Amino acid sequence: MTVKTSDTKTAQSDHDKNAKSEKSKSDLNAGGRKGEESDALGSGCVKSTAYNIVTQVSLRIITFLLNAFILHRVDREVLGLINLRLTLLADTIIFLSREAFRLACQGHSSSSHRKDWISVLNLIWLSVPVSLLCSAIFSWIWINLLSPPSQNLIDQYPSSVILVSAGVVIQMVAESPSLVAQVFQFIRLRVILEFLFMAVKLFVLVYAVIFAPKNVVQVWAYGYLASSLLYTCLFYICFALVLKFSPKTRSNANCSHNSDMPFTSIQDLLPRRDEKSGSFTIHAKYREVAVSFLRQGVMKQLLTEGERYLMTF
């Protein structure tokens, strides 16, 4: 009996040691995975910062050269109307429609389940109706309450305001793939599309100055609308190709994150009903964060762009 008892105790102790060793190994593996994920995210942030710096510097250089070309060929009132009033209109609508939602949702984990993404994407899609409301309000203000431009520009001004507002609404449609691209570290894709968006606007302005000097404002507004359409369509086309040909491995998409995207088709990026409740659910925590960011952001926008608002109003 004593021998059997001692053998049993020895077996139990061996089993406990094996269990502890397996647990320690699993903890080490989990820690290693977290470390690799954090390293990948850190390197992705570094790449994103570097690409943004290169993009901003390139845009500044191109803008400087084009403005130097344009200043000698276009009236200053036209350039002020475009670079100040219409650009401020677009920036105001974009800020109120997008900034709070984007800041609230960009911290969402890339390893989240597909069901968790439904409420997050539904929240980011709220930027579209918000942009419609803001576009209607600010377009009316810009057309009816602000001082009208000179007589030779008065015919182009109302249609240009509407075209710019419509372009902003179209940009909001791309917020869903833009959020996914940011969370899953599609760095080059975002930088390239944003660069194309800015470049198209600039080159359309140059085209208008050379070939349509009497309708520069209206042609530029059409260019803004066209660049917004291009920006949005390219986002969805790129993600459709990625999901079709590389749904699990994204090495060809220049993605530095290791988690697999929980999407199977481009329809998963559209607003959807919850699979259980059948209703359009919105992430409650991110919604509260978005409201908080919006309250703080209004004051920030006034402090940042206060000089331009004073010049406009």
PDB file of C-alpha atoms in Angstrom:
ATOM      1  CA  MET A   1       0.000   0.000   0.000  1.00  0.00           C
ATOM      2  CA  THR A   2       2.856   2.356   0.867  1.00  0.00           C
ATOM      3  CA  VAL A   3       4.515   1.717  -2.487  1.00  0.00           C
ATOM      4  CA  LYS A   4       1.292   2.364  -4.377  1.00  0.00           C
ATOM      5  CA  THR A   5       0.669   5.584  -2.484  1.00  0.00           C
ATOM      6  CA  SER A   6       4.177   6.855  -3.156  1.00  0.00           C
ATOM      7  CA  ASP A   7       3.863   5.973  -6.845  1.00  0.00           C
ATOM      8  CA  THR A   8       0.569   7.836  -7.032  1.00  0.00           C
ATOM      9  CA  LYS A   9       2.075  10.920  -5.392  1.00  0.00           C
ATOM     10  CA  THR A  10       5.041  10.757  -7.748  1.00  0.00           C
ATOM     11  CA  ALA A  11       2.737  10.534 -10.764  1.00  0.00           C
ATOM     12  CA  GLN A  12       0.667  13.489  -9.570  1.00  0.00           C
ATOM     13  CA  SER A  13       3.766  15.596  -8.969  1.00  0.00           C
ATOM     14  CA  ASP A  14       5.049  14.775 -12.458  1.00  0.00           C
ATOM     15  CA  HIS A  15       1.673  15.685 -13.913  1.00  0.00           C
ATOM     16  CA  ASP A  16       1.671  19.007 -12.039  1.00  0.00           C
ATOM     17  CA  LYS A  17       5.188  19.771 -13.256  1.00  0.00           C
ATOM     18  CA  ASN A  18       4.200  19.013 -16.848  1.00  0.00           C
ATOM     19  CA  ALA A  19       1.101  21.173 -16.523  1.00  0.00           C
ATOM     20  CA  LYS A  20       3.127  24.064 -15.120  1.00  0.00           C
ATOM     21  CA  SER A  21       5.744  23.744 -17.834  1.00  0.00           C
ATOM     22  CA  GLU A  22       3.055  23.676 -20.532  1.00  0.00           C
ATOM     23  CA  LYS A  23       1.392  26.706 -18.968  1.00  0.00           C
ATOM     24  CA  SER A  24       4.682  28.583 -18.839  1.00  0.00           C
ATOM     25  CA  LYS A  25       5.340  27.712 -22.471  1.00  0.00           C
ATOM     26  CA  SER A  26       1.882  28.929 -23.499  1.00  0.00           C
ATOM     27  CA  ASP A  27       2.428  32.149 -21.538  1.00  0.00           C
ATOM     28  CA  LEU A  28       5.761  32.628 -23.264  1.00  0.00           C
ATOM     29  CA  ASN A  29       4.168  32.001 -26.660  1.00  0.00           C
ATOM     30  CA  ALA A  30       1.349  34.428 -25.878  1.00  0.00           C
ATOM     31  CA  GLY A  31       3.835  37.007 -24.717  1.00  0.00           C
ATOM     32  CA  GLY A  32       5.883  36.439 -27.850  1.00  0.00           C
ATOM     33  CA  ARG A  33       2.839  36.915 -30.042  1.00  0.00           C
ATOM     34  CA  LYS A  34       1.908  40.119 -28.239  1.00  0.00           C
ATOM     35  CA  GLY A  35       5.473  41.332 -28.562  1.00  0.00           C
ATOM     36  CA  GLU A  36       5.529  40.577 -32.269  1.00  0.00           C
ATOM     37  CA  GLU A  37       2.173  42.298 -32.713  1.00  0.00           C
ATOM     38  CA  SER A  38       3.323  45.404 -30.839  1.00  0.00           C
ATOM     39  CA  ASP A  39       6.587  45.440 -32.810  1.00  0.00           C
ATOM     40  CA  ALA A  40       4.662  45.174 -36.075  1.00  0.00           C
ATOM     41  CA  LEU A  41       2.313  47.954 -35.005  1.00  0.00           C
ATOM     42  CA  GLY A  42       5.256  50.124 -33.947  1.00  0.00           C
ATOM     43  CA  SER A  43       7.054  49.612 -37.233  1.00  0.00           C
ATOM     44  CA  GLY A  44       3.810  50.350 -39.056  1.00  0.00           C
ATOM     45  CA  CYS A  45       3.470  53.639 -37.182  1.00  0.00           C
ATOM     46  CA  VAL A  46       7.043  54.555 -38.088  1.00  0.00           C
ATOM     47  CA  LYS A  47       6.407  53.752 -41.763  1.00  0.00           C
ATOM     48  CA  SER A  48       3.143  55.670 -41.705  1.00  0.00           C
ATOM     49  CA  THR A  49       4.867  58.710 -40.218  1.00  0.00           C
ATOM     50  CA  ALA A  50       7.674  58.525 -42.763  1.00  0.00           C
ATOM     51  CA  TYR A  51       5.280  58.195 -45.703  1.00  0.00           C
ATOM     52  CA  ASN A  52       3.153  61.060 -44.390  1.00  0.00           C
ATOM     53  CA  ILE A  53       6.213  63.280 -44.087  1.00  0.00           C
ATOM     54  CA  VAL A  54       7.304  62.451 -47.637  1.00  0.00           C
ATOM     55  CA  THR A  55       3.774  63.032 -48.923  1.00  0.00           C
ATOM     56  CA  GLN A  56       3.390  66.355 -47.131  1.00  0.00           C
ATOM     57  CA  VAL A  57       6.775  67.607 -48.314  1.00  0.00           C
ATOM     58  CA  SER A  58       6.019  66.524 -51.880  1.00  0.00           C
ATOM     59  CA  LEU A  59       2.635  68.233 -51.790  1.00  0.00           C
ATOM     60  CA  ARG A  60       4.177  71.399 -50.390  1.00  0.00           C
ATOM     61  CA  ILE A  61       6.748  71.496 -53.165  1.00  0.00           C
ATOM     62  CA  ILE A  62       4.193  70.792 -55.890  1.00  0.00           C
ATOM     63  CA  THR A  63       1.768  73.341 -54.409  1.00  0.00           C
ATOM     64  CA  PHE A  64       4.477  75.991 -54.247  1.00  0.00           C
ATOM     65  CA  LEU A  65       5.500  75.453 -57.868  1.00  0.00           C
ATOM     66  CA  LEU A  66       1.931  75.368 -59.147  1.00  0.00           C
ATOM     67  CA  ASN A  67       0.926  78.434 -57.138  1.00  0.00           C
ATOM     68  CA  ALA A  68       3.930  80.285 -58.526  1.00  0.00           C
ATOM     69  CA  PHE A  69       2.715  79.332 -62.003  1.00  0.00           C
ATOM     70  CA  ILE A  70      -0.913  80.194 -61.269  1.00  0.00           C
ATOM     71  CA  LEU A  71      -0.292  83.563 -59.600  1.00  0.00           C
ATOM     72  CA  HIS A  72       0.992  85.027 -62.851  1.00  0.00           C
ATOM     73  CA  ARG A  73      -2.022  83.837 -64.829  1.00  0.00           C
ATOM     74  CA  VAL A  74      -5.085  84.206 -62.614  1.00  0.00           C
ATOM     75  CA  ASP A  75      -6.754  87.032 -60.756  1.00  0.00           C
ATOM     76  CA  ARG A  76      -6.072  87.205 -57.006  1.00  0.00           C
ATOM     77  CA  GLU A  77      -9.782  87.271 -56.224  1.00  0.00           C
ATOM     78  CA  VAL A  78     -10.244  83.955 -58.010  1.00  0.00           C
ATOM     79  CA  LEU A  79      -7.360  82.388 -56.143  1.00  0.00           C
ATOM     80  CA  GLY A  80      -8.638  83.752 -52.831  1.00  0.00           C
ATOM     81  CA  LEU A  81     -12.129  82.439 -53.525  1.00  0.00           C
ATOM     82  CA  ILE A  82     -10.750  78.968 -54.163  1.00  0.00           C
ATOM     83  CA  ASN A  83      -7.993  78.713 -51.567  1.00  0.00           C
ATOM     84  CA  LEU A  84      -9.859  80.495 -48.801  1.00  0.00           C
ATOM     85  CA  ARG A  85     -13.626  80.394 -49.043  1.00  0.00           C
ATOM     86  CA  LEU A  86     -14.300  77.138 -50.899  1.00  0.00           C
ATOM     87  CA  THR A  87     -11.447  75.269 -49.222  1.00  0.00           C
ATOM     88  CA  LEU A  88     -12.663  76.458 -45.814  1.00  0.00           C
ATOM     89  CA  LEU A  89     -16.138  75.185 -46.666  1.00  0.00           C
ATOM     90  CA  ALA A  90     -14.755  71.742 -47.468  1.00  0.00           C
ATOM     91  CA  ASP A  91     -12.515  71.667 -44.394  1.00  0.00           C
ATOM     92  CA  THR A  92     -15.389  72.661 -42.098  1.00  0.00           C
ATOM     93  CA  ILE A  93     -17.755  69.982 -43.400  1.00  0.00           C
ATOM     94  CA  ILE A  94     -15.025  67.334 -43.329  1.00  0.00           C
ATOM     95  CA  PHE A  95     -14.048  68.185 -39.774  1.00  0.00           C
ATOM     96  CA  LEU A  96     -17.591  68.102 -38.377  1.00  0.00           C
ATOM     97  CA  SER A  97     -18.524  64.966 -40.331  1.00  0.00           C
ATOM     98  CA  ARG A  98     -15.407  62.826 -40.072  1.00  0.00           C
ATOM     99  CA  GLU A  99     -12.883  63.801 -37.447  1.00  0.00           C
ATOM    100  CA  ALA A 100     -14.726  62.657 -34.317  1.00  0.00           C
ATOM    101  CA  PHE A 101     -15.798  59.309 -35.812  1.00  0.00           C
ATOM    102  CA  ARG A 102     -12.335  58.619 -37.193  1.00  0.00           C
ATOM    103  CA  LEU A 103     -10.563  59.388 -33.915  1.00  0.00           C
ATOM    104  CA  ALA A 104     -13.052  57.295 -31.935  1.00  0.00           C
ATOM    105  CA  CYS A 105     -12.797  54.216 -34.166  1.00  0.00           C
ATOM    106  CA  GLN A 106      -9.141  54.185 -35.154  1.00  0.00           C
ATOM    107  CA  GLY A 107      -8.145  52.449 -31.896  1.00  0.00           C
ATOM    108  CA  HIS A 108     -10.252  49.391 -32.701  1.00  0.00           C
ATOM    109  CA  SER A 109      -8.261  46.171 -32.513  1.00  0.00           C
ATOM    110  CA  SER A 110      -7.403  44.462 -35.782  1.00  0.00           C
ATOM    111  CA  SER A 111      -7.823  41.069 -34.086  1.00  0.00           C
ATOM    112  CA  SER A 112     -11.475  41.723 -33.279  1.00  0.00           C
ATOM    113  CA  HIS A 113     -14.125  39.287 -34.439  1.00  0.00           C
ATOM    114  CA  ARG A 114     -16.227  39.997 -37.489  1.00  0.00           C
ATOM    115  CA  LYS A 115     -19.301  40.624 -35.321  1.00  0.00           C
ATOM    116  CA  ASP A 116     -17.469  43.363 -33.424  1.00  0.00           C
ATOM    117  CA  TRP A 117     -16.661  45.144 -36.681  1.00  0.00           C
ATOM    118  CA  ILE A 118     -20.337  45.463 -37.629  1.00  0.00           C
ATOM    119  CA  SER A 119     -21.112  48.010 -34.899  1.00  0.00           C
ATOM    120  CA  VAL A 120     -17.835  49.878 -35.543  1.00  0.00           C
ATOM    121  CA  LEU A 121     -18.407  50.208 -39.298  1.00  0.00           C
ATOM    122  CA  ASN A 122     -22.041  51.201 -38.703  1.00  0.00           C
ATOM    123  CA  LEU A 123     -20.754  54.014 -36.494  1.00  0.00           C
ATOM    124  CA  ILE A 124     -18.219  55.240 -39.061  1.00  0.00           C
ATOM    125  CA  TRP A 125     -20.952  55.202 -41.715  1.00  0.00           C
ATOM    126  CA  LEU A 126     -22.808  57.844 -39.689  1.00  0.00           C
ATOM    127  CA  SER A 127     -20.337  60.310 -41.183  1.00  0.00           C
ATOM    128  CA  VAL A 128     -22.320  60.156 -44.444  1.00  0.00           C
ATOM    129  CA  PRO A 129     -25.692  61.438 -43.118  1.00  0.00           C
ATOM    130  CA  VAL A 130     -23.848  63.914 -40.876  1.00  0.00           C
ATOM    131  CA  SER A 131     -21.977  65.231 -43.918  1.00  0.00           C
ATOM    132  CA  LEU A 132     -25.258  65.568 -45.822  1.00  0.00           C
ATOM    133  CA  LEU A 133     -26.718  67.648 -43.009  1.00  0.00           C
ATOM    134  CA  CYS A 134     -23.588  69.784 -42.630  1.00  0.00           C
ATOM    135  CA  SER A 135     -23.328  70.258 -46.403  1.00  0.00           C
ATOM    136  CA  ALA A 136     -26.915  71.501 -46.611  1.00  0.00           C
ATOM    137  CA  ILE A 137     -26.465  73.924 -43.714  1.00  0.00           C
ATOM    138  CA  PHE A 138     -23.069  75.347 -44.658  1.00  0.00           C
ATOM    139  CA  SER A 139     -23.846  75.514 -48.381  1.00  0.00           C
ATOM    140  CA  TRP A 140     -26.843  77.685 -47.578  1.00  0.00           C
ATOM    141  CA  ILE A 141     -24.698  79.871 -45.310  1.00  0.00           C
ATOM    142  CA  TRP A 142     -21.920  80.190 -47.905  1.00  0.00           C
ATOM    143  CA  ILE A 143     -24.380  81.105 -50.680  1.00  0.00           C
ATOM    144  CA  ASN A 144     -26.859  83.322 -48.857  1.00  0.00           C
ATOM    145  CA  LEU A 145     -25.167  84.857 -45.820  1.00  0.00           C
ATOM    146  CA  LEU A 146     -21.610  85.515 -46.961  1.00  0.00           C
ATOM    147  CA  SER A 147     -20.778  88.500 -49.091  1.00  0.00           C
ATOM    148  CA  PRO A 148     -21.108  87.630 -52.777  1.00  0.00           C
ATOM    149  CA  PRO A 149     -18.024  87.660 -55.018  1.00  0.00           C
ATOM    150  CA  SER A 150     -17.527  90.116 -57.847  1.00  0.00           C
ATOM    151  CA  GLN A 151     -19.914  90.283 -60.774  1.00  0.00           C
ATOM    152  CA  ASN A 152     -17.787  88.153 -63.089  1.00  0.00           C
ATOM    153  CA  LEU A 153     -17.690  85.313 -60.530  1.00  0.00           C
ATOM    154  CA  ILE A 154     -21.236  85.471 -59.171  1.00  0.00           C
ATOM    155  CA  ASP A 155     -22.565  83.014 -61.773  1.00  0.00           C
ATOM    156  CA  GLN A 156     -19.942  80.365 -60.922  1.00  0.00           C
ATOM    157  CA  TYR A 157     -20.063  80.712 -57.152  1.00  0.00           C
ATOM    158  CA  PRO A 158     -23.352  78.941 -56.142  1.00  0.00           C
ATOM    159  CA  SER A 159     -22.728  75.912 -58.353  1.00  0.00           C
ATOM    160  CA  SER A 160     -19.134  75.692 -57.109  1.00  0.00           C
ATOM    161  CA  VAL A 161     -20.310  75.640 -53.484  1.00  0.00           C
ATOM    162  CA  ILE A 162     -22.730  72.811 -54.255  1.00  0.00           C
ATOM    163  CA  LEU A 163     -20.081  70.833 -56.160  1.00  0.00           C
ATOM    164  CA  VAL A 164     -17.580  71.115 -53.306  1.00  0.00           C
ATOM    165  CA  SER A 165     -20.188  70.061 -50.747  1.00  0.00           C
ATOM    166  CA  ALA A 166     -21.160  67.064 -52.886  1.00  0.00           C
ATOM    167  CA  GLY A 167     -17.484  66.111 -53.173  1.00  0.00           C
ATOM    168  CA  VAL A 168     -17.145  66.084 -49.392  1.00  0.00           C
ATOM    169  CA  VAL A 169     -20.167  63.781 -49.047  1.00  0.00           C
ATOM    170  CA  ILE A 170     -18.618  61.413 -51.595  1.00  0.00           C
ATOM    171  CA  GLN A 171     -15.392  61.379 -49.571  1.00  0.00           C
ATOM    172  CA  MET A 172     -17.338  60.271 -46.489  1.00  0.00           C
ATOM    173  CA  VAL A 173     -18.443  57.157 -48.368  1.00  0.00           C
ATOM    174  CA  ALA A 174     -14.789  56.074 -48.345  1.00  0.00           C
ATOM    175  CA  GLU A 175     -14.471  56.339 -44.545  1.00  0.00           C
ATOM    176  CA  SER A 176     -15.227  52.648 -44.007  1.00  0.00           C
ATOM    177  CA  PRO A 177     -12.361  51.292 -46.159  1.00  0.00           C
ATOM    178  CA  SER A 178     -10.161  54.137 -44.936  1.00  0.00           C
ATOM    179  CA  LEU A 179     -10.691  53.034 -41.317  1.00  0.00           C
ATOM    180  CA  VAL A 180      -9.940  49.411 -42.193  1.00  0.00           C
ATOM    181  CA  ALA A 181      -6.822  50.497 -44.053  1.00  0.00           C
ATOM    182  CA  GLN A 182      -5.651  52.430 -41.020  1.00  0.00           C
ATOM    183  CA  VAL A 183      -6.338  49.645 -38.507  1.00  0.00           C
ATOM    184  CA  PHE A 184      -4.729  46.941 -40.646  1.00  0.00           C
ATOM    185  CA  GLN A 185      -1.792  49.173 -41.572  1.00  0.00           C
ATOM    186  CA  PHE A 186      -2.335  49.556 -45.323  1.00  0.00           C
ATOM    187  CA  ILE A 187       0.082  52.430 -45.205  1.00  0.00           C
ATOM    188  CA  ARG A 188       1.103  52.906 -48.812  1.00  0.00           C
ATOM    189  CA  LEU A 189      -2.454  52.544 -50.056  1.00  0.00           C
ATOM    190  CA  ARG A 190      -3.731  55.389 -47.883  1.00  0.00           C
ATOM    191  CA  VAL A 191      -0.791  57.646 -48.662  1.00  0.00           C
ATOM    192  CA  ILE A 192      -1.003  57.052 -52.421  1.00  0.00           C
ATOM    193  CA  LEU A 193      -4.759  57.679 -52.575  1.00  0.00           C
ATOM    194  CA  GLU A 194      -4.513  60.840 -50.499  1.00  0.00           C
ATOM    195  CA  PHE A 195      -1.671  62.038 -52.702  1.00  0.00           C
ATOM    196  CA  LEU A 196      -3.730  61.367 -55.838  1.00  0.00           C
ATOM    197  CA  PHE A 197      -6.673  63.231 -54.333  1.00  0.00           C
ATOM    198  CA  MET A 198      -4.555  66.337 -53.749  1.00  0.00           C
ATOM    199  CA  ALA A 199      -2.682  66.065 -57.031  1.00  0.00           C
ATOM    200  CA  VAL A 200      -5.840  65.830 -59.145  1.00  0.00           C
ATOM    201  CA  LYS A 201      -7.218  69.016 -57.577  1.00  0.00           C
ATOM    202  CA  LEU A 202      -3.996  70.889 -58.259  1.00  0.00           C
ATOM    203  CA  PHE A 203      -3.647  69.766 -61.866  1.00  0.00           C
ATOM    204  CA  VAL A 204      -7.306  70.544 -62.587  1.00  0.00           C
ATOM    205  CA  LEU A 205      -6.662  74.061 -61.306  1.00  0.00           C
ATOM    206  CA  VAL A 206      -3.693  74.390 -63.659  1.00  0.00           C
ATOM    207  CA  TYR A 207      -5.845  73.095 -66.534  1.00  0.00           C
ATOM    208  CA  ALA A 208      -8.546  75.626 -65.708  1.00  0.00           C
ATOM    209  CA  VAL A 209      -6.050  78.481 -65.601  1.00  0.00           C
ATOM    210  CA  ILE A 210      -4.618  77.580 -69.003  1.00  0.00           C
ATOM    211  CA  PHE A 211      -7.651  76.396 -70.972  1.00  0.00           C
ATOM    212  CA  ALA A 212     -10.660  77.920 -69.167  1.00  0.00           C
ATOM    213  CA  PRO A 213      -9.498  81.203 -67.597  1.00  0.00           C
ATOM    214  CA  LYS A 214     -13.023  82.624 -67.489  1.00  0.00           C
ATOM    215  CA  ASN A 215     -14.445  79.664 -65.534  1.00  0.00           C
ATOM    216  CA  VAL A 216     -11.572  78.788 -63.202  1.00  0.00           C
ATOM    217  CA  VAL A 217     -13.686  78.547 -60.049  1.00  0.00           C
ATOM    218  CA  GLN A 218     -16.311  76.287 -61.552  1.00  0.00           C
ATOM    219  CA  VAL A 219     -13.781  74.032 -63.298  1.00  0.00           C
ATOM    220  CA  TRP A 220     -11.828  73.702 -60.044  1.00  0.00           C
ATOM    221  CA  ALA A 221     -15.050  72.723 -58.249  1.00  0.00           C
ATOM    222  CA  TYR A 222     -15.690  70.030 -60.859  1.00  0.00           C
ATOM    223  CA  GLY A 223     -12.116  68.882 -60.308  1.00  0.00           C
ATOM    224  CA  TYR A 224     -12.772  68.643 -56.571  1.00  0.00           C
ATOM    225  CA  LEU A 225     -15.820  66.497 -57.262  1.00  0.00           C
ATOM    226  CA  ALA A 226     -13.873  64.316 -59.712  1.00  0.00           C
ATOM    227  CA  SER A 227     -10.986  63.836 -57.274  1.00  0.00           C
ATOM    228  CA  SER A 228     -13.453  62.807 -54.558  1.00  0.00           C
ATOM    229  CA  LEU A 229     -15.031  60.241 -56.883  1.00  0.00           C
ATOM    230  CA  LEU A 230     -11.607  58.904 -57.844  1.00  0.00           C
ATOM    231  CA  TYR A 231     -10.506  58.717 -54.202  1.00  0.00           C
ATOM    232  CA  THR A 232     -13.624  56.807 -53.121  1.00  0.00           C
ATOM    233  CA  CYS A 233     -13.772  54.437 -56.093  1.00  0.00           C
ATOM    234  CA  LEU A 234     -10.084  53.519 -55.841  1.00  0.00           C
ATOM    235  CA  PHE A 235     -10.466  52.694 -52.158  1.00  0.00           C
ATOM    236  CA  TYR A 236     -13.249  50.188 -52.853  1.00  0.00           C
ATOM    237  CA  ILE A 237     -11.567  48.782 -55.958  1.00  0.00           C
ATOM    238  CA  CYS A 238      -8.306  48.175 -54.066  1.00  0.00           C
ATOM    239  CA  PHE A 239     -10.063  46.459 -51.186  1.00  0.00           C
ATOM    240  CA  ALA A 240     -12.160  44.383 -53.564  1.00  0.00           C
ATOM    241  CA  LEU A 241      -8.972  43.137 -55.220  1.00  0.00           C
ATOM    242  CA  VAL A 242      -7.271  42.479 -51.873  1.00  0.00           C
ATOM    243  CA  LEU A 243     -10.220  40.515 -50.522  1.00  0.00           C
ATOM    244  CA  LYS A 244     -10.607  38.573 -53.740  1.00  0.00           C
ATOM    245  CA  PHE A 245      -7.026  37.528 -54.397  1.00  0.00           C
ATOM    246  CA  SER A 246      -5.452  37.691 -50.952  1.00  0.00           C
ATOM    247  CA  PRO A 247      -8.071  37.313 -48.237  1.00  0.00           C
ATOM    248  CA  LYS A 248      -5.793  35.873 -45.564  1.00  0.00           C
ATOM    249  CA  THR A 249      -2.273  36.962 -46.435  1.00  0.00           C
ATOM    250  CA  ARG A 250      -1.713  40.609 -47.166  1.00  0.00           C
ATOM    251  CA  SER A 251       1.970  40.653 -47.919  1.00  0.00           C
ATOM    252  CA  ASN A 252       1.231  41.955 -51.388  1.00  0.00           C
ATOM    253  CA  ALA A 253      -0.785  44.807 -49.906  1.00  0.00           C
ATOM    254  CA  ASN A 254       2.208  46.235 -48.049  1.00  0.00           C
ATOM    255  CA  CYS A 255       0.508  45.518 -44.733  1.00  0.00           C
ATOM    256  CA  SER A 256       2.653  45.282 -41.657  1.00  0.00           C
ATOM    257  CA  HIS A 257       0.016  43.856 -39.343  1.00  0.00           C
ATOM    258  CA  ASN A 258      -0.155  40.126 -38.762  1.00  0.00           C
ATOM    259  CA  SER A 259      -3.854  39.715 -38.024  1.00  0.00           C
ATOM    260  CA  ASP A 260      -6.164  38.454 -40.751  1.00  0.00           C
ATOM    261  CA  MET A 261      -8.972  40.689 -41.889  1.00  0.00           C
ATOM    262  CA  PRO A 262     -12.377  39.360 -40.798  1.00  0.00           C
ATOM    263  CA  PHE A 263     -13.942  40.306 -44.136  1.00  0.00           C
ATOM    264  CA  THR A 264     -14.767  38.099 -47.092  1.00  0.00           C
ATOM    265  CA  SER A 265     -16.182  40.604 -49.584  1.00  0.00           C
ATOM    266  CA  ILE A 266     -16.543  44.318 -50.145  1.00  0.00           C
ATOM    267  CA  GLN A 267     -20.124  44.090 -48.847  1.00  0.00           C
ATOM    268  CA  ASP A 268     -18.736  43.522 -45.351  1.00  0.00           C
ATOM    269  CA  LEU A 269     -17.526  47.135 -45.377  1.00  0.00           C
ATOM    270  CA  LEU A 270     -21.061  48.455 -45.909  1.00  0.00           C
ATOM    271  CA  PRO A 271     -23.529  49.164 -43.067  1.00  0.00           C
ATOM    272  CA  ARG A 272     -25.162  45.919 -41.952  1.00  0.00           C
ATOM    273  CA  ARG A 273     -27.686  44.569 -39.487  1.00  0.00           C
ATOM    274  CA  ASP A 274     -26.583  42.578 -36.476  1.00  0.00           C
ATOM    275  CA  GLU A 275     -26.823  38.839 -37.113  1.00  0.00           C
ATOM    276  CA  LYS A 276     -28.638  38.172 -33.825  1.00  0.00           C
ATOM    277  CA  SER A 277     -30.853  41.196 -33.221  1.00  0.00           C
ATOM    278  CA  GLY A 278     -31.421  42.063 -36.877  1.00  0.00           C
ATOM    279  CA  SER A 279     -30.975  45.783 -36.167  1.00  0.00           C
ATOM    280  CA  PHE A 280     -28.311  48.320 -37.053  1.00  0.00           C
ATOM    281  CA  THR A 281     -26.177  48.327 -33.922  1.00  0.00           C
ATOM    282  CA  ILE A 282     -23.655  51.063 -33.132  1.00  0.00           C
ATOM    283  CA  HIS A 283     -20.649  50.649 -30.871  1.00  0.00           C
ATOM    284  CA  ALA A 284     -21.787  52.384 -27.671  1.00  0.00           C
ATOM    285  CA  LYS A 285     -18.322  53.081 -26.252  1.00  0.00           C
ATOM    286  CA  TYR A 286     -16.972  54.557 -29.479  1.00  0.00           C
ATOM    287  CA  ARG A 287     -20.134  56.615 -29.878  1.00  0.00           C
ATOM    288  CA  GLU A 288     -19.519  58.284 -26.512  1.00  0.00           C
ATOM    289  CA  VAL A 289     -15.881  58.869 -27.451  1.00  0.00           C
ATOM    290  CA  ALA A 290     -16.961  60.413 -30.771  1.00  0.00           C
ATOM    291  CA  VAL A 291     -19.328  62.823 -29.018  1.00  0.00           C
ATOM    292  CA  SER A 292     -16.550  63.800 -26.621  1.00  0.00           C
ATOM    293  CA  PHE A 293     -14.101  64.368 -29.479  1.00  0.00           C
ATOM    294  CA  LEU A 294     -16.668  66.462 -31.327  1.00  0.00           C
ATOM    295  CA  ARG A 295     -17.149  68.766 -28.344  1.00  0.00           C
ATOM    296  CA  GLN A 296     -13.432  69.261 -27.963  1.00  0.00           C
ATOM    297  CA  GLY A 297     -12.860  69.471 -31.707  1.00  0.00           C
ATOM    298  CA  VAL A 298     -15.219  72.401 -32.288  1.00  0.00           C
ATOM    299  CA  MET A 299     -13.119  74.612 -30.033  1.00  0.00           C
ATOM    300  CA  LYS A 300      -9.938  73.274 -31.630  1.00  0.00           C
ATOM    301  CA  GLN A 301     -11.288  74.048 -35.106  1.00  0.00           C
ATOM    302  CA  LEU A 302     -12.179  77.589 -34.100  1.00  0.00           C
ATOM    303  CA  LEU A 303      -8.741  78.172 -32.597  1.00  0.00           C
ATOM    304  CA  THR A 304      -6.925  76.596 -35.552  1.00  0.00           C
ATOM    305  CA  GLU A 305      -8.938  78.120 -38.380  1.00  0.00           C
ATOM    306  CA  GLY A 306     -10.163  81.236 -36.584  1.00  0.00           C
ATOM    307  CA  GLU A 307      -8.212  83.578 -38.823  1.00  0.00           C
ATOM    308  CA  ARG A 308      -9.705  82.067 -41.964  1.00  0.00           C
ATOM    309  CA  TYR A 309     -13.225  82.299 -40.519  1.00  0.00           C
ATOM    310  CA  LEU A 310     -12.670  85.962 -39.686  1.00  0.00           C
ATOM    311  CA  MET A 311     -11.444  86.637 -43.218  1.00  0.00           C
ATOM    312  CA  THR A 312     -14.432  84.777 -44.695  1.00  0.00           C
ATOM    313  CA  PHE A 313     -17.186  86.227 -42.546  1.00  0.00           C
TER     314      PHE A 313
END
